[in-house]
mmCIF file of C-alpha atoms in Angstrom:
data_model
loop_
_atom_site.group_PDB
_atom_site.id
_atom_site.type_symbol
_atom_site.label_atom_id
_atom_site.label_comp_id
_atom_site.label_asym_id
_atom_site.label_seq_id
_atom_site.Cartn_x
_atom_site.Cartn_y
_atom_site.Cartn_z
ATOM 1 C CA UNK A 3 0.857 160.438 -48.272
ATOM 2 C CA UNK A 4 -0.284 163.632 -48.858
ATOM 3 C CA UNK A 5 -1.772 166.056 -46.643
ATOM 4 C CA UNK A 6 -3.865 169.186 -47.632
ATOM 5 C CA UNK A 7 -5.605 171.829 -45.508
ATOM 6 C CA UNK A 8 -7.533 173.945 -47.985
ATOM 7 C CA UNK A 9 -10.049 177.183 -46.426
ATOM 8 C CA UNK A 10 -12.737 177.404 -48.878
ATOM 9 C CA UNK A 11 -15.018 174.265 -50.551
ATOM 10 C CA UNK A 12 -13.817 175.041 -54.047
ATOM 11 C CA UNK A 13 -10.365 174.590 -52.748
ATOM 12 C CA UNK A 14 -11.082 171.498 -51.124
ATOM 13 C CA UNK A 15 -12.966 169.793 -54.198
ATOM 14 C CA UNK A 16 -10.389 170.757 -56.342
ATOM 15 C CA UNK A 17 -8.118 168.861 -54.598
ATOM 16 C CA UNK A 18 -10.304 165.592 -54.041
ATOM 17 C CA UNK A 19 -11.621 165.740 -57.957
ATOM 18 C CA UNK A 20 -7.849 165.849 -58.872
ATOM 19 C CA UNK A 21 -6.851 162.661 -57.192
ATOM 20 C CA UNK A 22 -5.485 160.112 -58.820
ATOM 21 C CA UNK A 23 -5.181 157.543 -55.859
ATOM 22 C CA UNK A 24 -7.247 157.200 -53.293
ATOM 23 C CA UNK A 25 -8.369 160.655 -50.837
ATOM 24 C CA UNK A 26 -9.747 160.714 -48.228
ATOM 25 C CA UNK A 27 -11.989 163.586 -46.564
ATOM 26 C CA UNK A 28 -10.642 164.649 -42.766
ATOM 27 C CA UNK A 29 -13.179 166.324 -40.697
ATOM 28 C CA UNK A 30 -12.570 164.648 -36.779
ATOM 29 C CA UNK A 31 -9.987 161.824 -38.175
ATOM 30 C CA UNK A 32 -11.737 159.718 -35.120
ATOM 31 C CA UNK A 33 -12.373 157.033 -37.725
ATOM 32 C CA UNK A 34 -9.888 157.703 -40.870
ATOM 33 C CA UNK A 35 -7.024 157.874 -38.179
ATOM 34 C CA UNK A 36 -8.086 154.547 -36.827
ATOM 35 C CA UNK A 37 -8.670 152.960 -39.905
ATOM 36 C CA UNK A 38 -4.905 154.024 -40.614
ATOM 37 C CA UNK A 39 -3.361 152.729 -38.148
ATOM 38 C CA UNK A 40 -5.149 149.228 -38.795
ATOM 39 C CA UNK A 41 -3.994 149.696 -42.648
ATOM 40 C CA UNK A 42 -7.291 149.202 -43.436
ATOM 41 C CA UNK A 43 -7.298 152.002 -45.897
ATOM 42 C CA UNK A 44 -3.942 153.938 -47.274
ATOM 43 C CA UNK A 45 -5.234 157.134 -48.753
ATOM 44 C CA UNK A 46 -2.688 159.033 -50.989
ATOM 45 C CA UNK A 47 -4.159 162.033 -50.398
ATOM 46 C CA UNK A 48 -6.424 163.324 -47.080
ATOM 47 C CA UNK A 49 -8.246 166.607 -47.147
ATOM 48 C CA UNK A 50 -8.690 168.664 -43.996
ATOM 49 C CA UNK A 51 -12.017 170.269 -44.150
ATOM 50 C CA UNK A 52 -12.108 172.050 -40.889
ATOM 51 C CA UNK A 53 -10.051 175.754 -41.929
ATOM 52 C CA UNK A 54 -13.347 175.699 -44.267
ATOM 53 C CA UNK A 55 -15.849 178.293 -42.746
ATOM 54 C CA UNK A 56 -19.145 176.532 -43.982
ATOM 55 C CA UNK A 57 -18.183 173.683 -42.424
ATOM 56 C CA UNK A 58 -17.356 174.754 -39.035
ATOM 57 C CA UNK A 59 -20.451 176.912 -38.450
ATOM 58 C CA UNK A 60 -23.904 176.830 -36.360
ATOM 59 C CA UNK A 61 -25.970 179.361 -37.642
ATOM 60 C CA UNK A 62 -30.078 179.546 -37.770
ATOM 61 C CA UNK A 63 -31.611 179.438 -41.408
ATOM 62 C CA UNK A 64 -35.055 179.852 -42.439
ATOM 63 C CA UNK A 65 -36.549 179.105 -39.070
ATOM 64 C CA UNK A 66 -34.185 175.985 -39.097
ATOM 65 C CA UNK A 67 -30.637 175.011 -38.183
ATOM 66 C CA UNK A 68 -27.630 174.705 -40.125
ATOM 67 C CA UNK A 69 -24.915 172.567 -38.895
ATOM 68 C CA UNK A 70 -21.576 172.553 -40.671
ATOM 69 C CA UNK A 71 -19.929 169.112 -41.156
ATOM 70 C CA UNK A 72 -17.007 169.406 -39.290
ATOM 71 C CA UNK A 73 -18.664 171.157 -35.673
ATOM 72 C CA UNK A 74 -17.714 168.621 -33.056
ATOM 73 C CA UNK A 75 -19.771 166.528 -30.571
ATOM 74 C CA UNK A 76 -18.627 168.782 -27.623
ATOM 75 C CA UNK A 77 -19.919 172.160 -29.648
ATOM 76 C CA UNK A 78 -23.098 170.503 -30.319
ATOM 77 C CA UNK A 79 -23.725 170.177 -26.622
ATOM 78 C CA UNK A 80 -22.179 173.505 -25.671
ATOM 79 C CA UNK A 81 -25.126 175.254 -27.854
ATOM 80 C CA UNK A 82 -27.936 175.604 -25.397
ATOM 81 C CA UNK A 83 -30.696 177.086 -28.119
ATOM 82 C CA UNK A 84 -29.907 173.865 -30.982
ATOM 83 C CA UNK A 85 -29.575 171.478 -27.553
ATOM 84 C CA UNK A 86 -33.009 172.752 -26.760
ATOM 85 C CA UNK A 87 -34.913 172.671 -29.749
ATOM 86 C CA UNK A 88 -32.866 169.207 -31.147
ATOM 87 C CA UNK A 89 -32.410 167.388 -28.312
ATOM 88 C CA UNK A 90 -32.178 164.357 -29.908
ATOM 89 C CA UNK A 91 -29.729 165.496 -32.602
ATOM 90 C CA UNK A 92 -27.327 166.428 -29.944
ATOM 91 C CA UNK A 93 -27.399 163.985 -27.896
ATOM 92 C CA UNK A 94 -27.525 160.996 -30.237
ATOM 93 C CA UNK A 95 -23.648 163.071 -31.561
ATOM 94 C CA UNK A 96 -22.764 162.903 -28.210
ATOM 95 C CA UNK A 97 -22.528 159.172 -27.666
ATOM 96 C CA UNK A 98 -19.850 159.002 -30.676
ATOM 97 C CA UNK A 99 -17.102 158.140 -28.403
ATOM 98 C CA UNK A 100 -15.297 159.084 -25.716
ATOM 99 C CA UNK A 101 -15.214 162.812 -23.692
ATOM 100 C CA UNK A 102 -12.110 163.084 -25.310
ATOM 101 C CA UNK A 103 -13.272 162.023 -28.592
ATOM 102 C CA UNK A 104 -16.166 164.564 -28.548
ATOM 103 C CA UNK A 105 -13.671 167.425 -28.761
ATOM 104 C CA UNK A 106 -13.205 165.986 -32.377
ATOM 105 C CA UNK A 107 -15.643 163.624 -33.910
ATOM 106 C CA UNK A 108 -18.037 165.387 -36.224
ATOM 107 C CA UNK A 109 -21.243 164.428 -37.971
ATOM 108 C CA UNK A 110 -20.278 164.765 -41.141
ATOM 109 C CA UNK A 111 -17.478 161.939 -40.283
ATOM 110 C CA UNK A 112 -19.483 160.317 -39.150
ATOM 111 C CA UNK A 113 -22.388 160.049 -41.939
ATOM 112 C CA UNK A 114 -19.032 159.463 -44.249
ATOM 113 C CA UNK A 115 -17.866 156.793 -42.036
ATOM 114 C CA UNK A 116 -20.673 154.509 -43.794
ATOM 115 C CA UNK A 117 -21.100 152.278 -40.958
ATOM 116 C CA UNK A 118 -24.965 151.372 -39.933
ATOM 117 C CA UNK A 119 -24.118 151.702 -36.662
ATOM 118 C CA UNK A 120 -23.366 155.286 -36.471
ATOM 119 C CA UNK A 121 -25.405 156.960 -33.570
ATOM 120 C CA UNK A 122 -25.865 160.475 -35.041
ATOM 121 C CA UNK A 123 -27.469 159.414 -38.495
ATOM 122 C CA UNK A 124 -30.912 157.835 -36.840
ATOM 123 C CA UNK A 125 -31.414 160.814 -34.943
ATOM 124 C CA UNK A 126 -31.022 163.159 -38.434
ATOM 125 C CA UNK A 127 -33.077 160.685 -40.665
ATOM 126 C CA UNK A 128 -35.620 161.390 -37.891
ATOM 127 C CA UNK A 129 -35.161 164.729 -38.069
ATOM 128 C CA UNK A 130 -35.800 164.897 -41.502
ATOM 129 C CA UNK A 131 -31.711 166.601 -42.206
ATOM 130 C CA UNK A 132 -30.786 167.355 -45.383
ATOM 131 C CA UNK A 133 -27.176 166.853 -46.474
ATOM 132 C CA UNK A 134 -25.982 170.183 -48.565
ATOM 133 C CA UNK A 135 -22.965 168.592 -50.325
ATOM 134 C CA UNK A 136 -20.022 170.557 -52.626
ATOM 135 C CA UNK A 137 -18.433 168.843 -55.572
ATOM 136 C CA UNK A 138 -17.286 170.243 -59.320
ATOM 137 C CA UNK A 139 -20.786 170.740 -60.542
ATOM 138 C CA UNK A 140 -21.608 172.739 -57.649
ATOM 139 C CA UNK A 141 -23.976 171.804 -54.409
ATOM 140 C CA UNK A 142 -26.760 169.741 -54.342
ATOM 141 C CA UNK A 143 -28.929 168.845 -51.103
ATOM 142 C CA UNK A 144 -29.829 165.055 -50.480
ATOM 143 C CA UNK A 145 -31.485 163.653 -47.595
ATOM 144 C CA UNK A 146 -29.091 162.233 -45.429
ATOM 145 C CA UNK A 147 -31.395 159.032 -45.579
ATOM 146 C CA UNK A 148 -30.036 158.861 -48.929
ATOM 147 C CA UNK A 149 -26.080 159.309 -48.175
ATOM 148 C CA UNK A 150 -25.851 156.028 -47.682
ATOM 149 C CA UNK A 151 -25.667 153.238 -50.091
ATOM 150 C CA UNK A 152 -24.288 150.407 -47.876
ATOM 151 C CA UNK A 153 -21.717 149.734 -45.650
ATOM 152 C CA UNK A 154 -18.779 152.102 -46.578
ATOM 153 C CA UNK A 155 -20.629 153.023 -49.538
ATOM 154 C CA UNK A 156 -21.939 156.867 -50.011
ATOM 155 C CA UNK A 157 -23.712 158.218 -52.426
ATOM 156 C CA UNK A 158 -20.971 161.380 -53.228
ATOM 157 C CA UNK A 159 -19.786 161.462 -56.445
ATOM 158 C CA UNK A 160 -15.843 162.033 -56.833
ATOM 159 C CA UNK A 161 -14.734 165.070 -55.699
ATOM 160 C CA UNK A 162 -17.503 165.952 -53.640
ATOM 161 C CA UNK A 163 -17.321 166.477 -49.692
ATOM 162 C CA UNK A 164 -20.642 167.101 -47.398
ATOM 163 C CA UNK A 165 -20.511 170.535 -46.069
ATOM 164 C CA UNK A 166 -23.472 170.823 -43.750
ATOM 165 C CA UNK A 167 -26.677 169.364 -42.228
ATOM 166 C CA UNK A 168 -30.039 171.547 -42.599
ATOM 167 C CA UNK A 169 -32.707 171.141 -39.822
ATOM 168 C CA UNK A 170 -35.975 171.919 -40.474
ATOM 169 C CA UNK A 171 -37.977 174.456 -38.507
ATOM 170 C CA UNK A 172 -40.023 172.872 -35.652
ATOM 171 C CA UNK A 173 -43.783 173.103 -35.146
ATOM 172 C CA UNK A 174 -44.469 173.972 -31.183
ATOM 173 C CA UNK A 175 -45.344 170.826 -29.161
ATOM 174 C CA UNK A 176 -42.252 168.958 -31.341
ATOM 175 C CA UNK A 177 -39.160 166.993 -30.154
ATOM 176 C CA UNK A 178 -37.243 164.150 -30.794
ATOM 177 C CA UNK A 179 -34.724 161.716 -28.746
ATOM 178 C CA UNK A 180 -32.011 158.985 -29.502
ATOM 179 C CA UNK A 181 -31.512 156.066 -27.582
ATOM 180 C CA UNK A 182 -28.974 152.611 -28.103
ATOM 181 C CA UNK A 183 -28.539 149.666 -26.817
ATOM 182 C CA UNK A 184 -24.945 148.247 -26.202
ATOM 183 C CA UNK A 185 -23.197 145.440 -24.535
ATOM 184 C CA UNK A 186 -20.958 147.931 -22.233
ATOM 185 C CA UNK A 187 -22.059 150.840 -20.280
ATOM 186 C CA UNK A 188 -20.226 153.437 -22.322
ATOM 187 C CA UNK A 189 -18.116 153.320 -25.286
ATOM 188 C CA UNK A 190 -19.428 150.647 -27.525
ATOM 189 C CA UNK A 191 -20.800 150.452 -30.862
ATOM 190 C CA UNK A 192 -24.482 150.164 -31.402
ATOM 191 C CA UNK A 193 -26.148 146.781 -31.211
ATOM 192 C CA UNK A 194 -29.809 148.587 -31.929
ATOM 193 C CA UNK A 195 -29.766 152.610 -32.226
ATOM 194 C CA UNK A 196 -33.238 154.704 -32.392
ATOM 195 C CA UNK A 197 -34.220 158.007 -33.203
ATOM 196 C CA UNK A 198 -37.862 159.576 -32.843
ATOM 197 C CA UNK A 199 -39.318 163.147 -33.828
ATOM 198 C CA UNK A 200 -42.500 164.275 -33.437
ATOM 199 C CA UNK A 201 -45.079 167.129 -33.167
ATOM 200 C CA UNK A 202 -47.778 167.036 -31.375
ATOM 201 C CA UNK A 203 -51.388 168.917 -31.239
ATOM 202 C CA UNK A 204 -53.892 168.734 -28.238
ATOM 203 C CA UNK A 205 -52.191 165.479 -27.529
ATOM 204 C CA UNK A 206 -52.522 163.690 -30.731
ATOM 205 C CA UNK A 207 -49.583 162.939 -33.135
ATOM 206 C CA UNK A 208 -49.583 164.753 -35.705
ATOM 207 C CA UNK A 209 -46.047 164.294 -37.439
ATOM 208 C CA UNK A 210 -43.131 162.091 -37.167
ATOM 209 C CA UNK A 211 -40.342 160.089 -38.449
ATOM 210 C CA UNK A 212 -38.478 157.170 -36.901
ATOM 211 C CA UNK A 213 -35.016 156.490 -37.687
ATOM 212 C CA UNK A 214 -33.252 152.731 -37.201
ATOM 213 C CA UNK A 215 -29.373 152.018 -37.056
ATOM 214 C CA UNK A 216 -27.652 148.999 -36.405
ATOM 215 C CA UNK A 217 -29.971 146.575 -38.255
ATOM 216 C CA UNK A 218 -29.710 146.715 -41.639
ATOM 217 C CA UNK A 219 -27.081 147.351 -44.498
ATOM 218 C CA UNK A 220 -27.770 151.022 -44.088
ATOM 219 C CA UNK A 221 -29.214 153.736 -41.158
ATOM 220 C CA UNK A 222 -33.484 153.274 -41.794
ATOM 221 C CA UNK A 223 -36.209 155.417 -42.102
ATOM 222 C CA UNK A 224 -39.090 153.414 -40.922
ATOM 223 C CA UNK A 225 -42.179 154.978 -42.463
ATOM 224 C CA UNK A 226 -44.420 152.777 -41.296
ATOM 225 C CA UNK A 227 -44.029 153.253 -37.498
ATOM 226 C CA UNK A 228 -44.202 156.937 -38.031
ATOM 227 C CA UNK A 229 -47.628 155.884 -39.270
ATOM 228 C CA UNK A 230 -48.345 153.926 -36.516
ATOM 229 C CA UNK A 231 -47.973 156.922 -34.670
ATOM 230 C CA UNK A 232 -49.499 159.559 -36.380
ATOM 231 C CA UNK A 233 -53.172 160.491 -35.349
ATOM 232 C CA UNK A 234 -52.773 158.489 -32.197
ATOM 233 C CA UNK A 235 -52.601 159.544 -28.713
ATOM 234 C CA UNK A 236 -49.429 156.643 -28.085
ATOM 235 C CA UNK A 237 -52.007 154.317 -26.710
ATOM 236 C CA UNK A 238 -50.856 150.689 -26.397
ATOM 237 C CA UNK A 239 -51.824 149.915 -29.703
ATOM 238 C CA UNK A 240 -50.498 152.669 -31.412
ATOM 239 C CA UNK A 241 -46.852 152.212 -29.632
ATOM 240 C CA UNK A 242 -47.246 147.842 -30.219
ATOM 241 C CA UNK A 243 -48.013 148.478 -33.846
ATOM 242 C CA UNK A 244 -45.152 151.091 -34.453
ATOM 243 C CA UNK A 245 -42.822 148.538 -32.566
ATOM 244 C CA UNK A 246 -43.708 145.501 -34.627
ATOM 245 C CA UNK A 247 -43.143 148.065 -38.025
ATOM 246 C CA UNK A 248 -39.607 148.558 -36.776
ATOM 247 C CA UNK A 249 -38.998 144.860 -36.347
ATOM 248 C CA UNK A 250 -40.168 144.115 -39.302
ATOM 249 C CA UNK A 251 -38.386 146.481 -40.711
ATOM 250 C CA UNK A 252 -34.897 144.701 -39.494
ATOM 251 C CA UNK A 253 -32.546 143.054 -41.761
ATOM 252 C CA UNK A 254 -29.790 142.670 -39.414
ATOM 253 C CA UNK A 255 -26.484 140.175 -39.112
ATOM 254 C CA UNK A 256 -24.959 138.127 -36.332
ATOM 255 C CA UNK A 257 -22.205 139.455 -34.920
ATOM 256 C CA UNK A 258 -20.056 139.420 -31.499
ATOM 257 C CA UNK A 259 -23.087 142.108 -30.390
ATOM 258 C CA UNK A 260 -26.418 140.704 -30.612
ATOM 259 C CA UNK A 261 -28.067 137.673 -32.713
ATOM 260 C CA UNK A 262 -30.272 138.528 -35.646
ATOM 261 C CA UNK A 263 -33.650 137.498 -33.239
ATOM 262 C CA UNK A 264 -32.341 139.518 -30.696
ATOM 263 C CA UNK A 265 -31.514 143.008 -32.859
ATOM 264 C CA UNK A 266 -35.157 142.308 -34.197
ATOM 265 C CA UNK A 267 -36.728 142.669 -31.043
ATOM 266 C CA UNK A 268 -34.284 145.386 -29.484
ATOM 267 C CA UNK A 269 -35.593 147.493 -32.019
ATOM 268 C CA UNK A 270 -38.868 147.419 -31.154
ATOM 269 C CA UNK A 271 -37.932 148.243 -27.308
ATOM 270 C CA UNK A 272 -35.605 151.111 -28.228
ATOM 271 C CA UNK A 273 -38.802 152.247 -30.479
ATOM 272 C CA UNK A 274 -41.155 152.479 -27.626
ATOM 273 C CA UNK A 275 -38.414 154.042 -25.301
ATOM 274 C CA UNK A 276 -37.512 156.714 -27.474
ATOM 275 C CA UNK A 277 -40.758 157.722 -28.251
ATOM 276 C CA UNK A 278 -41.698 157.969 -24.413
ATOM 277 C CA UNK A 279 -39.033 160.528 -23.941
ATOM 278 C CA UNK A 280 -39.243 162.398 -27.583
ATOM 279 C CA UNK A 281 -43.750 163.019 -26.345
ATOM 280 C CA UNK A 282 -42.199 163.900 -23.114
ATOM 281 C CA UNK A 283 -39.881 166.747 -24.435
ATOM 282 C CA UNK A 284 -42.567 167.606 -26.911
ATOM 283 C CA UNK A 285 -45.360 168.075 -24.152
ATOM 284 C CA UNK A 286 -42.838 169.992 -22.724
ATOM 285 C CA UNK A 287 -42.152 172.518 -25.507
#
């Protein structure tokens, strides 16, 4: 095995699009190291990404946030102004792991993980984040609701590596949140996971997307709950109907973790849970 720690992106996707065997991009290693040590994949080559400056910073863009791909869990939550403003980005990052693990699990690992359980891709599909990836033909943004093709499948081509995560600016009277559900108190993987963002104006929602993890081949983005909830005040109705567009939105397996019937109707919970505390934050703002 061979192990490279390149400090720019052309350096890096030099080094991937040269590959002859299988490489592997490290930004945390909370998953590839795992995965390693189970033999479940033997990359010839793995690709440290984080002496790579674009990929390590927080900076503010265009009235929005950029987020490099390899910023951990515990700088996320060590930012007060991104906490504030993306409260559900953060937080949904912190639940990947352990305390421990925070110090190096990423987002960007995460997202390239492929699993449709990961917690921090709901809350960015809700967020509307845009993936800015490198490869030899340069960068190219794609919504991160389109990263994912399936399970361990991404949409990067060979060679390329996702260097960041762009946040949109936010309205006033906008929030979002993340909430799971899981078998154990801590530490588990998701059996449902949720993400809501919103905006609201003299009470009414006016914008928002809902994002859905843990019940389908890939991470959701459940248009029609956003619906649901746009132009209403999150009267009964409003919340039942976005619910039911979330369960119906479900294409989940049986597993050790939760039944097919009982992911389907999780996710309707989580969906009126999250959106509680994303129109609380937003009232707020």
């Amino acid at each position: 095995m061979r192990y490279e720690a390149p400090d720019s992106l052309e350096g890096a996707v030099a080094l991937l699009a040269a590959a002859n065997g299988e490489a592997r991009v490290l930004a945390g290693g909370t998953d590839l190291l795992v995965q390693m040590r189970a033999d479940v994949v033997e990359p010839e080559l793995i690709v440290d990404i984080k002496r790579i400056p674009e990929t390590r910073a927080i900076t503010e863009e265009k009235g929005g946030w950029r987020i490099g791909a390899a910023v951990t869990g515990a700088e996320l939550r060590e930012h007060p102004r991104l906490k504030k403003i993306w409260p559900g980005v953060v937080e949904a990052a912190n639940l990947i792991g352990s305390t421990q693990i925070q110090g190096r699990a990423t987002m960007g690992g995460n997202l390239c993980n492929g699993s449709p359980a990961a917690d921090s891709v709901p809350a960015l599909i809700a967020a509307a984040a845009v993936a800015t990836l490198a490869g030899p033909q340069g960068k190219r943004d794609l919504q991160v609701e389109d990263v994912m093709l399936g399970p361990r499948k991404l949409a990067l081509q060979k060679g390329e590596i996702v260097v960041s995560f762009l946040l949109p600016p936010r309205p006033a009277r906008s929030s979002d949140a993340y909430l799971r559900f899981i078998p154990r108190t801590e530490m588990d993987i998701a059996v449902v996971g949720c993400g809501v963002s919103l905006t609201l104006k003299d009470g009414v929602c006016t914008a928002a997307r809902v994002g859905l993890g843990a019940v389908a081949p890939t991470v959701l983005l459940v248009e029609p709950a956003a619906r649901a909830l746009i132009g209403s005040e999150f009267d009964d109705a409003a919340l039942a109907a976005a619910a039911a567009a979330c369960s119906a939105a479900c294409r989940p397996i049986d597993d050790k973790r939760g039944t097919i019937a009982y992911r389907t109707k999780v996710a309707g919970v989580l969906l009126k849970r999250t959106t509680a505390i994303a129109t609380q934050r937003a009232r707020g703002n």
